[in-house]
Coordinates of C-alpha atoms in Angstrom, one line a residue:
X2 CA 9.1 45.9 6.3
X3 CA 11.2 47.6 9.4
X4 CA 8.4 50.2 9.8
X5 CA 5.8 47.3 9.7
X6 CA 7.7 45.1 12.4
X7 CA 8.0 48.1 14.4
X8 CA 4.7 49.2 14.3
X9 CA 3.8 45.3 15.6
X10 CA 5.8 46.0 18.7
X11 CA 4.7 49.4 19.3
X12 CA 1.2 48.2 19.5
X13 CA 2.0 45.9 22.3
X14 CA 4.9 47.2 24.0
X15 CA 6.7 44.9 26.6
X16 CA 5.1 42.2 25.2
X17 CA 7.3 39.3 23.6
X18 CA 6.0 38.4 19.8
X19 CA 6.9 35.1 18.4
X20 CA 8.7 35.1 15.5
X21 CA 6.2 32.6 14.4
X22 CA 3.4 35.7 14.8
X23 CA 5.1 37.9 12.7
X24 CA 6.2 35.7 9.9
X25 CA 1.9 34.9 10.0
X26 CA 0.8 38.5 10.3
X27 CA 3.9 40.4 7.7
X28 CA 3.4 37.2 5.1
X29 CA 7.6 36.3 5.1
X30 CA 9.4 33.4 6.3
X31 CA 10.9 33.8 10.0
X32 CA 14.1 34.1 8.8
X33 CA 13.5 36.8 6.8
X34 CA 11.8 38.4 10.3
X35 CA 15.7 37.5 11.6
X36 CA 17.6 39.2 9.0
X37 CA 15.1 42.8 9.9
X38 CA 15.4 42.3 13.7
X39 CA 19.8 42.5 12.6
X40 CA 19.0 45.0 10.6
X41 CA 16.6 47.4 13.3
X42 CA 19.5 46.0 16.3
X43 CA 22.4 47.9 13.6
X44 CA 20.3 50.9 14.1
X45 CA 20.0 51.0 17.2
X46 CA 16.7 49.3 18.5
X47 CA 17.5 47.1 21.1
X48 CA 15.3 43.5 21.3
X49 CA 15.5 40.8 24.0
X50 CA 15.4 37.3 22.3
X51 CA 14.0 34.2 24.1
X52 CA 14.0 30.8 22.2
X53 CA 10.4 29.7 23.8
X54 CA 8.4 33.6 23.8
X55 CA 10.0 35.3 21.0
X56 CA 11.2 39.1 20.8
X57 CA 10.4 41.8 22.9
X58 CA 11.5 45.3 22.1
X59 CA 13.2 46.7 24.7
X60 CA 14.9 50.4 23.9
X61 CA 14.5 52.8 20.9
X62 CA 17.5 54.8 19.7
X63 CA 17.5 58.3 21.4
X64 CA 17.3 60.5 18.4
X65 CA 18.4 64.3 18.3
X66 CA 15.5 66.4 19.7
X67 CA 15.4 69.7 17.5
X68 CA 13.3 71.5 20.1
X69 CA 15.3 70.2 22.9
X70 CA 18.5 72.0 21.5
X71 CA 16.8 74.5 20.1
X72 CA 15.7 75.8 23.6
X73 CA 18.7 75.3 25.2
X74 CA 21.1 77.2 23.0
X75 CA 22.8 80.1 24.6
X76 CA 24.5 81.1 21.2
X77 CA 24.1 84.5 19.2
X78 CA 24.5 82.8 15.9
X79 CA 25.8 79.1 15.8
X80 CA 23.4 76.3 15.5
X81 CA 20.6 78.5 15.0
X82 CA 19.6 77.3 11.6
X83 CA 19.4 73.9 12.4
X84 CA 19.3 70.6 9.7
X85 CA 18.8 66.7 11.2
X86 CA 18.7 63.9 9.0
X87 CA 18.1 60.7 10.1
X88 CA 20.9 59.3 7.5
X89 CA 23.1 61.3 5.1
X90 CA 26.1 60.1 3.2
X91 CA 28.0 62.8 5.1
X92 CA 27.2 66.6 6.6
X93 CA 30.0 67.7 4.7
X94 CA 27.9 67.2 1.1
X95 CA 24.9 68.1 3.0
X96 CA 26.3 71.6 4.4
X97 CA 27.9 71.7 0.9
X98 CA 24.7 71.8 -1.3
X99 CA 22.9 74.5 1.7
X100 CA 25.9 76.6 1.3
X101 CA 25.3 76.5 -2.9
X102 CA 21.2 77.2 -1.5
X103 CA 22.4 80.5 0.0
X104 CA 22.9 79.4 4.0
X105 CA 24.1 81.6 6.2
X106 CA 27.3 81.5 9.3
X107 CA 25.9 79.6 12.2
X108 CA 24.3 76.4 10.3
X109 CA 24.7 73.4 11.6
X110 CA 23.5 69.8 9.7
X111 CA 23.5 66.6 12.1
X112 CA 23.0 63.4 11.2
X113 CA 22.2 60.1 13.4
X114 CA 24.5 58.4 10.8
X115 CA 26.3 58.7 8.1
X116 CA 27.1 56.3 4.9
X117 CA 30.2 58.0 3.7
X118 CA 31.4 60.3 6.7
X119 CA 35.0 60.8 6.1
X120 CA 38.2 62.4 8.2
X121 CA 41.3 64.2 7.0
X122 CA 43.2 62.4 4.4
X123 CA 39.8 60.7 2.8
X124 CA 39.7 58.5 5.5
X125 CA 36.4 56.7 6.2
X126 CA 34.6 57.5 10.0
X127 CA 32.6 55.1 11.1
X128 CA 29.3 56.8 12.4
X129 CA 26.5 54.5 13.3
X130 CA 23.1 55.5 13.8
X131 CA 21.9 57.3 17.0
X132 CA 25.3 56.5 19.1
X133 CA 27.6 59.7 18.2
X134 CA 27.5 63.2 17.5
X135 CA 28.1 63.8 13.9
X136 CA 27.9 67.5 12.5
X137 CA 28.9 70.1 10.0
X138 CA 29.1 73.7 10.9
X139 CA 29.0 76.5 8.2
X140 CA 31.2 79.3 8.5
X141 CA 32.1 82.3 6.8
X142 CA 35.6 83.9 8.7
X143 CA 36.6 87.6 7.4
X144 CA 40.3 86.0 6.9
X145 CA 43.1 85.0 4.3
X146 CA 43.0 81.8 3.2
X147 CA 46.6 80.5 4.6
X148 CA 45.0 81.2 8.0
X149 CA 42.5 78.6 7.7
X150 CA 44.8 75.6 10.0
X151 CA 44.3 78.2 13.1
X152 CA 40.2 77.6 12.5
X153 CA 41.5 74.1 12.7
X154 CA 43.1 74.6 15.9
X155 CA 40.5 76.7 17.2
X156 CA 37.7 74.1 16.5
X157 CA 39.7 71.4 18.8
X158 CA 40.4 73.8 21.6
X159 CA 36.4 74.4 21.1
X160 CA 35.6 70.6 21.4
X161 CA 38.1 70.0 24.0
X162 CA 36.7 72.3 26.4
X163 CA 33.1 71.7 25.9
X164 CA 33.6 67.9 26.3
X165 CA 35.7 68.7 29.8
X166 CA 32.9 71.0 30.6
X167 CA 29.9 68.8 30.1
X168 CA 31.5 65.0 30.9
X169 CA 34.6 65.6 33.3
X170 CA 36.8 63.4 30.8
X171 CA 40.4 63.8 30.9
X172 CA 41.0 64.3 27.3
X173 CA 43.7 66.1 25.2
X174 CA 44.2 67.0 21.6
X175 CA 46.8 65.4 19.4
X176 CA 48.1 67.8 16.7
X177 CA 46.4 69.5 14.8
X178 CA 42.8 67.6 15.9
X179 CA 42.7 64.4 17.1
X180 CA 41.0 64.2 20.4
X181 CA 42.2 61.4 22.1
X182 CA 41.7 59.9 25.9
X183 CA 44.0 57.5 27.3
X184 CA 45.9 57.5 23.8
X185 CA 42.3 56.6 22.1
X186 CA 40.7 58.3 19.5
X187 CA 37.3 59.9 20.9
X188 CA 36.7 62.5 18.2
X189 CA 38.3 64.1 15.2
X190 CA 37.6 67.3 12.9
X191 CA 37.9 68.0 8.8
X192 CA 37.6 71.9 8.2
X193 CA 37.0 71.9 4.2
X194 CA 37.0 75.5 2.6
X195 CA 36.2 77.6 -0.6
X196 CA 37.8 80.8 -1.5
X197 CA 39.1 83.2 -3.9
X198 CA 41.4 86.0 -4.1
X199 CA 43.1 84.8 -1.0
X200 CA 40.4 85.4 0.6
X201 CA 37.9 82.8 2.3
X202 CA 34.6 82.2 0.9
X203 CA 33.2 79.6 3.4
X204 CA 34.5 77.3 5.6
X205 CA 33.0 73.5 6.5
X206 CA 33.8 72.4 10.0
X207 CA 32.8 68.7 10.2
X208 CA 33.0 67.3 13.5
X209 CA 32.8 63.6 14.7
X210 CA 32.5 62.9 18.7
X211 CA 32.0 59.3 19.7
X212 CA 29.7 59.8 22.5
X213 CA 27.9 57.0 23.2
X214 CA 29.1 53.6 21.1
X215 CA 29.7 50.8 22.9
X216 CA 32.7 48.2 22.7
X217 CA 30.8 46.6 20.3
X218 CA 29.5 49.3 18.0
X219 CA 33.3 49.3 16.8
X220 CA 34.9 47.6 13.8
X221 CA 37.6 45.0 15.3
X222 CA 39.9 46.9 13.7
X223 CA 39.0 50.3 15.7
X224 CA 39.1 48.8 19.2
X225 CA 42.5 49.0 19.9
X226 CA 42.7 52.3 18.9
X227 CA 39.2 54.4 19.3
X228 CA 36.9 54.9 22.2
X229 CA 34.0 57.0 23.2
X230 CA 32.8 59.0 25.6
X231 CA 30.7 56.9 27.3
X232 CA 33.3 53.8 27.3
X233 CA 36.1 56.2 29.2
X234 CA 33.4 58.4 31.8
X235 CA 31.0 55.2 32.6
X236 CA 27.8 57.3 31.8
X237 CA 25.7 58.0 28.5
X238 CA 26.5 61.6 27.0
X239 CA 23.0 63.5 26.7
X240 CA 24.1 64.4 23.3
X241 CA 21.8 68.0 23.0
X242 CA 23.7 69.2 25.8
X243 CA 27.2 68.2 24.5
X244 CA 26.1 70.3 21.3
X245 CA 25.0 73.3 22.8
X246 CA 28.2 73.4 24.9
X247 CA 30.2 73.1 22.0
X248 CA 28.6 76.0 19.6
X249 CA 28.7 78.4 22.7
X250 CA 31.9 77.6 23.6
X251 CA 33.2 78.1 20.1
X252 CA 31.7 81.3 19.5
X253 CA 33.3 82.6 22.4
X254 CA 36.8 81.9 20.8
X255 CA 35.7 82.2 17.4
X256 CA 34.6 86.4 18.7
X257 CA 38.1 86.3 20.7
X258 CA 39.8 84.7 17.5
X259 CA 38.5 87.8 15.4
X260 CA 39.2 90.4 17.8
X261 CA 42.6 89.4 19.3
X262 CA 43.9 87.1 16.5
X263 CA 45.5 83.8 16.6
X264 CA 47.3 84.3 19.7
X265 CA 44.8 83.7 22.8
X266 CA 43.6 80.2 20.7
X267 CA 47.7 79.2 20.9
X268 CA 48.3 79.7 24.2
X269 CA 44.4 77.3 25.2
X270 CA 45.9 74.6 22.3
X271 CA 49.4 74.5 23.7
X272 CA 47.5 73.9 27.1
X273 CA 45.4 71.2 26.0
X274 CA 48.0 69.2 23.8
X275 CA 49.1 65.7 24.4
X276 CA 51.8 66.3 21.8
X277 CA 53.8 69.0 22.4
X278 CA 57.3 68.1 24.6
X279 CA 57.3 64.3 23.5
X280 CA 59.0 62.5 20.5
X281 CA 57.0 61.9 18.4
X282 CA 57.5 60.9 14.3
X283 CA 55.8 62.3 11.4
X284 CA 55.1 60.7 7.8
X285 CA 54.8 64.4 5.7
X286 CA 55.4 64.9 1.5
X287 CA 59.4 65.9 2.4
X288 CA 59.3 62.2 4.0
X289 CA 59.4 60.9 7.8
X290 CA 60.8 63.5 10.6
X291 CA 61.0 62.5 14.0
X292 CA 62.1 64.7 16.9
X293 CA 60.9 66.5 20.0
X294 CA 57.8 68.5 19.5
X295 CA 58.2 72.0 20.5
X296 CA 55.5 74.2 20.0
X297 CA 53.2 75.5 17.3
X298 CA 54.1 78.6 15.4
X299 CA 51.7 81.6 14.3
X300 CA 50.5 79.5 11.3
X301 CA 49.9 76.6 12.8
X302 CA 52.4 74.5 11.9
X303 CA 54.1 71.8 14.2
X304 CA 57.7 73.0 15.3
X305 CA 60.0 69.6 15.8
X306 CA 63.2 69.7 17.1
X307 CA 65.3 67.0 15.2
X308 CA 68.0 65.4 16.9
X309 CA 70.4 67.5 14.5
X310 CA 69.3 69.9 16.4
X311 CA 67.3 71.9 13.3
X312 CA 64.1 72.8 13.7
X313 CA 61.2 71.7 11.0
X314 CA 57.6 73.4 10.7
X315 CA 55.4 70.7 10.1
X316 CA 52.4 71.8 8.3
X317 CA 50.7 68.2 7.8
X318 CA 50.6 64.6 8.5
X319 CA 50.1 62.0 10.9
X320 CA 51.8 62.1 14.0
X321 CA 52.9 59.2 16.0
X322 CA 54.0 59.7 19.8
X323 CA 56.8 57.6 20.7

């Protein structure tokens, strides 16, 4: 019935149809014609409403362009073998079940929205249709398993930069991969892995950038605490060219990463943080541990300075900054 309505407008665009007309020409009541005008406005249509002319469609939803990214990507490898789905229950599965299918380093799976995207801890991320950039990246690292956190940390320094590069927004990382601006939540990253004698099989990087919701796109109980992109800069994010940012720019440290180690990625993540050299409290297995954050270590790991003066490697957990 969606398709059907939409199809109506297409055929006259800027025209206004009654809801009267379409409730004759589609054979429902009008407010069943209501109840599929919420339900095109929730994915992004956008329809002007007047109580005397009716409904005029006014914007489609941008949609990822394959083509468009495609011939813009400066990569060797990443984001070459590309997947977009209008709607997935989450590019984790989706990368998943490809990886079973034989896929290869350097695939990426977009969605415009997900039913079931999820964050670390099982958390649920809201991702609604055509507004964000949500995406799974396959990769297959030559390294141990217990260095799989410094992909983590590599992956936000990745972000971090890109999103400076392409929208100017003054944004930091919160440890180990929240990026936040002005305290907000903007974006946030899941690295999910396979492996087997110690050694990595595959690795999932899911990433989820708010780039262009609105204040309203947001659950009430998100506002206070997430944002986007285009909320903090003031301008929509052309979403292809956030992506092809991002896959060069992690490439380039994901090369340096295998050539010079972890250390080059530190020294970038130490300079984008927003958490190191505050207090800030931690909820971890071993209980809460508040202190001064210090540094990372080789691994990773949080180093907090207590105010016993011992130090504690955090390895995971929420932190809070006081």
């Amino acid at each position: 019935m969606n398709e059907r309505i939409l199809e109506l407008f297409q055929a006259q665009p800027e025209v206004y149809v009654s809801g009267e007309e379409l409730s004759r020409r589609l054979g429902c009541s009008r407010t069943a014609i209501w109840k599929h005008i919420r339900e095109l406005r929730e994915a992004g249509y956008e329809f002007e409403a007047s109580p005397r002319k009716g409904y005029r469609l006014l914007k489609k939803p941008a949609k990822l362009s394959a083509a468009e990214l495609l011939s813009g990507l400066a990569t060797q490898t990443m984001g070459h073998k590309l997947h977009i789905y209008d709607e997935v229950d989450s590019t984790q599965l989706v990368a998943h079940a490809l990886i079973a299918q034989g896929a290869s380093e350097g695939t990426l799976v977009l969605a415009e929205s997900q039913t079931a995207g999820r964050g670390r801890m099982g958390r649920k991320w809201h991702s609604p249709p055509g507004k964000g950039i949500w995406m799974s990246l396959v990769l297959k690292p030559l390294i141990p398993v217990y260095f799989m956190p410094q992909l983590t940390l590599l992956t936000a320094v990745a972000l971090c930069r890109s999103i400076q590069q392409v929208c100017g927004a003054d944004i930091g990382i919160k440890w180990p991969n929240d990026l936040l601006i002005g305290g907000k939540k903007v974006s946030g990253i899941l690295l999910e892995s396979s492996g087997e004698d110690e050694r990595l099989k595959y690795v999932i990087a899911g990433i989820g950038i708010s780039a262009n919701l609105l204040a309203a796109d947001y659950p009430e109980e998100l506002r206070g605490i997430a944002t986007s992109l285009a909320i903090e800069t003031g301008a929509e994010v052309r979403r292809e060219k956030l992506i092809q940012a991002f896959l060069l720019e992690f490439e380039e440290l994901y090369r340096l990463y295998h050539e010079k180690g972890f250390a080059p990625i530190k020294l970038l993540w130490e300079a984008l943080s927003v958490s190191l050299h505050r207090p800030i409290r931690t909820t971890t297995g071993q209980g809460v541990i508040e202190g001064m954050a210090e540094a990372i270590d080789d691994s990773g790991a949080l180093i907090v300075l207590t105010p016993s003066g011992e130090r504690i490697n955090v390895y995971s957990g929420d932190v809070e900054h006081a």
